[in-house]
Amino acid sequence: MINVILLGPPGAGKGTQAKRLEQKHELVQLSTGDMLRAAVASGSELGRQAKKVMEAGQLMPDDIIIAMIAERIDRPDTKKGFILDGFPRTTAQAKALDKMLAERGLKLDLVIELKVDDAVLVERISGRFACAKCGAGYHDLYQRPKIEGRCDRCGATEFVRRPDDNAETVKARLAAYHAQTAPILPYYAQRGVLRSVNGMADIDEVAAQIEALISELRPG
Ligand code: AP5
């Protein structure tokens, strides 16, 4: 079992790399952003709140997010391990995660920081789109479908862009990352679980750097 956090600013490649790890190592991706987008799509009370907060590029309240992740970790598909994508995002969430794992006899093996310059992030986010049917992620410049207009994974022909992927919201999301999320890095560095990778490299190269870190945990 391996439990990993992918930590990095919006557009750093957390979702892209989490999906690769999921396929290769039978781990489950736990993305708080995806959970909130599902709530928005369902039209629930939580979804209505999340829509406003996400479109403003701000963070949802810690207690809501912590309860959401605790419920998700308790499902049986996490038995072989999980990749946390987009959580924790504040010191309070990091501390709550420690408590949650300790209560369940689980351990955090690795925190991988994806380091990417802010200027590159804006370009990545503004070029991002996804398959409307299966959610497979693409980019206008860096990751186009193999057959133009057709999803590589499921063959669908409709694609969507996230409402929070516009220049103004991206600025607010980056500010939230620097003010509220980056301060968690020293917390994990002190515990010896933090490793940084060069997230500016191309997608395969970033995956290779992450793979090297995972093999240190699973030698042979
Ligand atoms: P969330 O969905 O977590 O968004 P985010 O952190 O802003 O991250 P992104 O999904 O934008 O980027 P990513 O790092 O996954 O990059 P990706 O792989 O897609 O959160 C959304 C909102 O929900 C938050 O703003 C907040 O309101 C709320 N929220 C979520 N979690 C919360 C929490 N814990 N607490 C409170 N609120 C919370 O890559 C981006 C693009 O670049 C893609 O097109 C991809 O193809 C391309 N790409 C990826 N890697 C590379 C590469 N190496 N080279 C070139 N292109 C690349």
Short mmCIF file of C-alpha atoms and ligand atoms in Angstrom, two decimals:
data_model
loop_
_atom_site.label_atom_id
_atom_site.label_comp_id
_atom_site.label_asym_id
_atom_site.label_seq_id
_atom_site.Cartn_x
_atom_site.Cartn_y
_atom_site.Cartn_z
CA MET A 1 0.00 0.00 0.00
CA ILE A 2 1.26 3.47 -0.90
CA ASN A 3 -0.37 6.74 0.11
CA VAL A 4 0.86 9.78 -1.79
CA ILE A 5 0.04 13.49 -1.94
CA LEU A 6 0.54 15.41 -5.20
CA LEU A 7 1.04 19.02 -4.20
CA GLY A 8 1.39 21.97 -6.54
CA PRO A 9 -0.25 25.11 -7.88
CA PRO A 10 -3.27 25.08 -10.22
CA GLY A 11 -2.27 23.63 -13.57
CA ALA A 12 0.94 22.04 -12.24
CA GLY A 13 -0.12 18.64 -13.59
CA LYS A 14 -1.49 17.00 -10.43
CA GLY A 15 -4.53 15.52 -12.17
CA THR A 16 -2.54 14.42 -15.24
CA GLN A 17 0.06 12.62 -13.13
CA ALA A 18 -2.49 11.20 -10.64
CA LYS A 19 -4.29 9.48 -13.54
CA ARG A 20 -1.03 7.89 -14.71
CA LEU A 21 -0.19 6.65 -11.19
CA GLU A 22 -3.70 5.30 -10.84
CA GLN A 23 -3.33 3.17 -13.98
CA LYS A 24 0.19 1.98 -13.29
CA HIS A 25 0.02 1.22 -9.57
CA GLU A 26 -3.65 0.42 -8.94
CA LEU A 27 -3.92 3.39 -6.63
CA VAL A 28 -7.07 5.50 -6.40
CA GLN A 29 -7.02 9.22 -7.27
CA LEU A 30 -8.85 11.26 -4.63
CA SER A 31 -9.36 14.71 -6.15
CA THR A 32 -11.26 17.20 -4.00
CA GLY A 33 -11.71 19.40 -7.09
CA ASP A 34 -13.41 16.52 -8.97
CA MET A 35 -15.59 15.77 -5.93
CA LEU A 36 -16.69 19.41 -5.77
CA ARG A 37 -17.37 19.52 -9.53
CA ALA A 38 -19.54 16.38 -9.13
CA ALA A 39 -21.45 18.18 -6.35
CA VAL A 40 -21.94 21.21 -8.61
CA ALA A 41 -23.25 18.94 -11.41
CA SER A 42 -25.67 17.24 -8.98
CA GLY A 43 -27.20 20.61 -8.02
CA SER A 44 -26.95 19.83 -4.28
CA GLU A 45 -26.69 22.50 -1.57
CA LEU A 46 -22.95 21.76 -1.30
CA GLY A 47 -22.71 22.11 -5.08
CA ARG A 48 -24.35 25.54 -5.04
CA GLN A 49 -21.86 26.75 -2.44
CA ALA A 50 -18.91 25.15 -4.26
CA LYS A 51 -19.88 26.77 -7.59
CA LYS A 52 -19.62 30.28 -6.10
CA VAL A 53 -16.37 29.61 -4.27
CA MET A 54 -14.67 27.87 -7.21
CA GLU A 55 -15.67 30.51 -9.73
CA ALA A 56 -14.15 33.14 -7.41
CA GLY A 57 -10.91 31.10 -7.23
CA GLN A 58 -11.16 30.86 -3.46
CA LEU A 59 -10.99 27.80 -1.17
CA MET A 60 -13.94 25.92 0.32
CA PRO A 61 -14.16 25.83 4.15
CA ASP A 62 -11.77 23.30 5.73
CA ASP A 63 -14.45 21.40 7.71
CA ILE A 64 -16.47 20.58 4.58
CA ILE A 65 -13.43 19.37 2.65
CA ILE A 66 -12.05 17.33 5.57
CA ALA A 67 -15.39 15.53 6.06
CA MET A 68 -15.56 14.83 2.32
CA ILE A 69 -12.09 13.26 2.22
CA ALA A 70 -12.63 11.24 5.43
CA GLU A 71 -15.76 9.69 3.92
CA ARG A 72 -13.90 8.92 0.67
CA ILE A 73 -10.86 7.32 2.35
CA ASP A 74 -13.19 4.93 4.17
CA ARG A 75 -14.47 3.36 0.93
CA PRO A 76 -13.04 -0.09 0.13
CA ASP A 77 -11.40 0.90 -3.19
CA THR A 78 -8.61 2.73 -1.29
CA LYS A 79 -7.25 -0.52 0.20
CA LYS A 80 -4.21 -0.63 -2.14
CA GLY A 81 -3.46 3.04 -1.51
CA PHE A 82 -4.44 6.47 -2.76
CA ILE A 83 -3.15 9.60 -4.44
CA LEU A 84 -4.43 12.82 -2.89
CA ASP A 85 -4.84 15.46 -5.63
CA GLY A 86 -5.76 18.96 -4.44
CA PHE A 87 -5.85 18.00 -0.76
CA PRO A 88 -4.52 19.11 1.69
CA ARG A 89 -4.55 22.77 0.70
CA THR A 90 -4.22 24.49 4.09
CA THR A 91 -2.31 23.77 7.29
CA ALA A 92 -5.59 22.87 9.02
CA GLN A 93 -6.31 20.29 6.29
CA ALA A 94 -2.77 18.84 6.59
CA LYS A 95 -3.17 18.44 10.34
CA ALA A 96 -6.64 16.91 9.95
CA LEU A 97 -5.20 14.44 7.42
CA ASP A 98 -2.53 13.33 9.90
CA LYS A 99 -5.21 12.70 12.51
CA MET A 100 -7.46 10.90 10.02
CA LEU A 101 -4.65 8.58 8.92
CA ALA A 102 -3.49 7.88 12.50
CA GLU A 103 -7.04 6.98 13.55
CA ARG A 104 -7.22 4.44 10.70
CA GLY A 105 -3.72 3.00 11.23
CA LEU A 106 -2.60 4.41 7.84
CA LYS A 107 0.64 6.12 6.88
CA LEU A 108 1.59 8.94 4.51
CA ASP A 109 4.50 7.65 2.40
CA LEU A 110 5.35 10.52 0.12
CA VAL A 111 4.47 14.14 -0.68
CA ILE A 112 5.45 15.06 -4.23
CA GLU A 113 5.70 18.76 -5.02
CA LEU A 114 5.27 19.66 -8.71
CA LYS A 115 7.31 22.83 -9.20
CA VAL A 116 6.13 25.05 -12.08
CA ASP A 117 6.57 28.81 -12.71
CA ASP A 118 3.39 30.91 -12.50
CA ALA A 119 3.70 32.18 -16.12
CA VAL A 120 3.60 28.61 -17.46
CA LEU A 121 0.59 27.75 -15.29
CA VAL A 122 -1.59 30.40 -16.89
CA GLU A 123 -0.78 29.00 -20.35
CA ARG A 124 -1.47 25.44 -19.22
CA ILE A 125 -4.78 26.26 -17.63
CA SER A 126 -6.06 28.38 -20.49
CA GLY A 127 -5.33 25.54 -22.96
CA ARG A 128 -6.93 22.78 -20.93
CA PHE A 129 -10.04 20.87 -22.04
CA ALA A 130 -11.56 17.50 -21.24
CA CYS A 131 -13.78 14.87 -22.82
CA ALA A 132 -17.42 15.67 -21.93
CA LYS A 133 -18.19 11.95 -21.59
CA CYS A 134 -15.29 10.27 -19.73
CA GLY A 135 -13.37 13.30 -18.39
CA ALA A 136 -10.02 12.43 -20.08
CA GLY A 137 -7.84 15.56 -19.97
CA TYR A 138 -6.24 17.33 -22.95
CA HIS A 139 -4.41 20.54 -23.83
CA ASP A 140 -4.62 22.72 -26.96
CA LEU A 141 -0.83 22.63 -27.39
CA TYR A 142 0.65 19.87 -25.23
CA GLN A 143 -1.80 16.98 -25.24
CA ARG A 144 -4.15 16.90 -28.22
CA PRO A 145 -6.33 13.84 -28.97
CA LYS A 146 -4.54 11.43 -31.36
CA ILE A 147 -7.45 11.77 -33.82
CA GLU A 148 -8.57 15.40 -33.99
CA GLY A 149 -11.94 15.97 -32.28
CA ARG A 150 -12.23 12.41 -30.92
CA CYS A 151 -11.43 11.33 -27.34
CA ASP A 152 -8.50 8.83 -27.21
CA ARG A 153 -10.09 6.97 -24.33
CA CYS A 154 -13.79 6.66 -25.18
CA GLY A 155 -14.18 7.98 -28.73
CA ALA A 156 -16.64 10.76 -27.77
CA THR A 157 -16.62 13.92 -29.87
CA GLU A 158 -17.70 16.54 -27.33
CA PHE A 159 -15.26 18.40 -25.11
CA VAL A 160 -15.67 20.87 -22.23
CA ARG A 161 -13.66 23.60 -20.52
CA ARG A 162 -13.84 24.40 -16.79
CA PRO A 163 -15.65 27.65 -15.85
CA ASP A 164 -12.82 28.52 -13.41
CA ASP A 165 -10.17 28.27 -16.16
CA ASN A 166 -10.32 31.95 -17.14
CA ALA A 167 -7.54 34.51 -16.66
CA GLU A 168 -9.16 36.38 -13.77
CA THR A 169 -10.04 33.28 -11.71
CA VAL A 170 -6.64 31.74 -12.39
CA LYS A 171 -5.01 34.82 -10.80
CA ALA A 172 -7.12 34.33 -7.66
CA ARG A 173 -6.38 30.56 -7.60
CA LEU A 174 -2.63 31.23 -7.83
CA ALA A 175 -2.85 33.80 -5.03
CA ALA A 176 -4.73 31.28 -2.86
CA TYR A 177 -2.03 28.68 -3.57
CA HIS A 178 0.82 30.99 -2.55
CA ALA A 179 -0.96 32.32 0.56
CA GLN A 180 -2.65 29.18 1.89
CA THR A 181 -1.17 26.04 0.31
CA ALA A 182 2.56 26.66 -0.23
CA PRO A 183 3.05 27.15 3.55
CA ILE A 184 2.31 23.41 4.01
CA LEU A 185 5.54 22.50 2.18
CA PRO A 186 7.86 23.13 5.18
CA TYR A 187 5.46 21.10 7.35
CA TYR A 188 6.10 18.02 5.19
CA ALA A 189 9.79 18.84 4.63
CA GLN A 190 10.37 18.71 8.39
CA ARG A 191 8.86 15.24 8.49
CA GLY A 192 11.18 14.01 5.73
CA VAL A 193 8.39 12.95 3.33
CA LEU A 194 8.61 15.86 0.86
CA ARG A 195 10.24 15.39 -2.57
CA SER A 196 10.16 17.96 -5.37
CA VAL A 197 10.05 17.27 -9.10
CA ASN A 198 10.56 19.61 -12.03
CA GLY A 199 6.99 20.07 -13.22
CA MET A 200 8.19 22.28 -16.12
CA ALA A 201 9.42 19.22 -18.00
CA ASP A 202 7.12 17.47 -20.50
CA ILE A 203 4.40 15.13 -19.23
CA ASP A 204 6.36 11.88 -19.81
CA GLU A 205 9.48 13.29 -18.15
CA VAL A 206 7.52 14.42 -15.07
CA ALA A 207 5.94 10.94 -14.91
CA ALA A 208 9.44 9.39 -15.04
CA GLN A 209 10.63 11.58 -12.15
CA ILE A 210 7.60 10.55 -10.09
CA GLU A 211 8.11 6.89 -11.01
CA ALA A 212 11.68 7.07 -9.70
CA LEU A 213 10.37 8.34 -6.34
CA ILE A 214 7.74 5.59 -6.18
CA SER A 215 10.36 2.91 -6.90
CA GLU A 216 12.34 4.09 -3.87
CA LEU A 217 9.28 3.09 -1.84
CA ARG A 218 8.81 -0.18 -3.73
CA PRO A 219 12.31 -1.43 -4.44
CA GLY A 220 12.76 -4.32 -6.89
P1 AP5 B 1 -8.77 21.63 -8.34
O1 AP5 B 1 -9.68 20.93 -9.25
O2 AP5 B 1 -7.96 20.86 -7.36
O3 AP5 B 1 -7.87 22.57 -9.24
P2 AP5 B 1 -6.37 23.09 -9.10
O4 AP5 B 1 -5.59 22.76 -7.88
O5 AP5 B 1 -6.51 24.52 -9.42
O6 AP5 B 1 -5.61 22.23 -10.09
P3 AP5 B 1 -5.99 21.98 -11.55
O7 AP5 B 1 -6.98 20.87 -11.68
O8 AP5 B 1 -6.34 23.28 -12.23
O9 AP5 B 1 -4.59 21.58 -12.16
P4 AP5 B 1 -3.74 20.26 -12.10
O10 AP5 B 1 -2.52 20.50 -11.27
O11 AP5 B 1 -4.56 19.05 -11.80
O12 AP5 B 1 -3.25 20.25 -13.61
P5 AP5 B 1 -3.66 19.32 -14.84
O13 AP5 B 1 -3.08 17.97 -14.67
O14 AP5 B 1 -5.13 19.43 -15.13
O15 AP5 B 1 -9.60 22.71 -7.49
C1 AP5 B 1 -10.55 23.56 -8.08
C2 AP5 B 1 -11.19 24.42 -7.00
O16 AP5 B 1 -11.90 23.58 -6.05
C3 AP5 B 1 -10.24 25.25 -6.12
O17 AP5 B 1 -9.92 26.47 -6.74
C4 AP5 B 1 -11.07 25.41 -4.83
O18 AP5 B 1 -12.06 26.41 -4.99
C5 AP5 B 1 -11.79 24.07 -4.71
N1 AP5 B 1 -11.03 23.08 -3.90
C6 AP5 B 1 -10.48 21.90 -4.36
N2 AP5 B 1 -9.83 21.26 -3.38
C7 AP5 B 1 -9.96 22.02 -2.26
C8 AP5 B 1 -9.47 21.89 -0.92
N3 AP5 B 1 -8.70 20.85 -0.56
N4 AP5 B 1 -9.78 22.87 -0.03
C9 AP5 B 1 -10.54 23.93 -0.39
N5 AP5 B 1 -11.03 24.12 -1.66
C10 AP5 B 1 -10.74 23.18 -2.58
O19 AP5 B 1 -2.84 20.07 -16.00
C11 AP5 B 1 -3.23 21.34 -16.50
C12 AP5 B 1 -3.10 21.37 -18.04
O20 AP5 B 1 -1.73 21.32 -18.39
C13 AP5 B 1 -3.76 20.18 -18.75
O21 AP5 B 1 -4.33 20.63 -19.95
C14 AP5 B 1 -2.60 19.21 -19.03
O22 AP5 B 1 -2.82 18.47 -20.23
C15 AP5 B 1 -1.42 20.16 -19.17
N6 AP5 B 1 -0.19 19.61 -18.60
C16 AP5 B 1 -0.06 18.87 -17.46
N7 AP5 B 1 1.25 18.58 -17.24
C17 AP5 B 1 1.95 19.17 -18.25
C18 AP5 B 1 3.34 19.22 -18.60
N8 AP5 B 1 4.27 18.62 -17.82
N9 AP5 B 1 3.70 19.91 -19.70
C19 AP5 B 1 2.76 20.51 -20.50
N10 AP5 B 1 1.42 20.48 -20.25
C20 AP5 B 1 1.03 19.82 -19.13
#
